[in-house]
């Protein structure tokens, strides 16, 4: 039963594609809720949460609950079953997986390539050739993350206003052009300037894509897709290593290998930006690869909100104020920064760390591929399991445990072979926390405007890049022992923090359940529809754990 029809009146007639929630997801009459997680699971009405983000759990035995129960039985008798809806949802998901997800993933692959290729270039003497020092590279990478972080929320807001199908290609064309120009720079100032500008234009790409995907997929289909999407960050490291290895074999009369790298990758980024401009639909209603009924199903499933200019102008001052006041966001953000240190650092410095294990400069680029692939595989496995089990917190914690174990092996191993194997284990778990965190935050933010800002604010986790770029300095080469030990400390803090965050949300859910138990059905309905409390601050809202 959709939240929109909780007045007890029968829902309007609809096609089998309509979004319906099974009555078992409400408090059943006489059900004994002995365990907090039982109440949590029973309060999670799948389609109502997906369509409105706010639940209206009903007290056992209330007239409201009885009316809903009757309506649900009538719907089931009419042949509209949740199983049929699930099959329809999966069929439509497969179409979007085919027509939408691959292109977005490819775009993000080049986002990662153009961000991290400076590390590959450095193995070919990049800073020496442009008249800069090795430490200037660390400074430029750190400053990249300054603009990258500062412009996350503003760029996400622009994407909310213009629409992702417009803003994503514009960003790609801009940073692709600057990446190409980077092949002809000279000196420290030019190096820093180009990295600052790339940071500005890459800043809003990830949050805009997450909001865009969230307009097509329901919340417990989203983490797997974010995993496949974000996994391109790991694949970028692998592909960058393989592509760099191939390009560095090419001899050119007057261009150096690292110049060819920037020119080729920058040009390809611009080409993909033009393709995205022509390919990406404005939203579910404009999805040319879906039929009319399929478009309506997708729009209904996510609450009738889709990314277009008219919708995006609805970003309100209250969305901004509530985002800034959301202590839970800033609480988890600290631990997300800690968990992101390995990912952001190794996106640039992985070839250099591998080079320190005894590989030659060109060979190091190729040998950076397997660890990065391990990161992508680990991310997909954890993300798909998270969606399947409808759980976020323990999956993030489990991945951090794997990463911690691998990093201990890297630090403590004597032989280079053991270090390399441990590095693969380390990256297997390292790529999981950031995308699962953004899926967690997105699912726990019911309004579109605040969701865009929350996802943008989560981009502050990229401050980890500034930390990582200062850790992995040339003075610690070739073993990078101290930076790896410090990284281990960050991962340990993140592990503790995510456990605490999950228990915090669980305590909030329990407190809200106690409040609802003392309220009448009329008071619960009033809380759901009034504007006294906003979005997830309503006590009828139940957080995903």
Short mmCIF file of C-alpha atoms in Angstrom, two decimals, residues 126 130 177-187 190-191 194 254-256 258-260 262-264:
data_model
loop_
_atom_site.label_atom_id
_atom_site.label_comp_id
_atom_site.label_asym_id
_atom_site.label_seq_id
_atom_site.Cartn_x
_atom_site.Cartn_y
_atom_site.Cartn_z
CA UNK A 126 56.87 14.33 -15.28
CA UNK A 130 58.32 20.56 -16.50
CA UNK A 177 40.14 20.07 -22.12
CA UNK A 178 42.25 20.99 -19.09
CA UNK A 179 43.74 17.48 -18.95
CA UNK A 180 44.84 17.90 -22.56
CA UNK A 181 46.36 21.33 -21.82
CA UNK A 182 48.25 19.72 -18.93
CA UNK A 183 50.52 18.06 -21.52
CA UNK A 184 52.04 21.45 -22.38
CA UNK A 185 52.49 23.14 -19.00
CA UNK A 186 55.76 24.41 -17.53
CA UNK A 187 56.61 25.03 -13.91
CA UNK A 190 51.05 25.90 -14.07
CA UNK A 191 50.99 22.44 -12.47
CA UNK A 194 45.68 22.88 -13.88
CA UNK A 254 58.88 15.51 -30.07
CA UNK A 255 56.27 14.43 -27.50
CA UNK A 256 57.32 12.69 -24.30
CA UNK A 258 53.62 11.44 -20.31
CA UNK A 259 52.51 14.13 -22.77
CA UNK A 260 50.94 11.49 -25.00
CA UNK A 262 47.53 13.46 -21.06
CA UNK A 263 46.61 14.22 -24.69
CA UNK A 264 45.02 10.83 -25.40
#
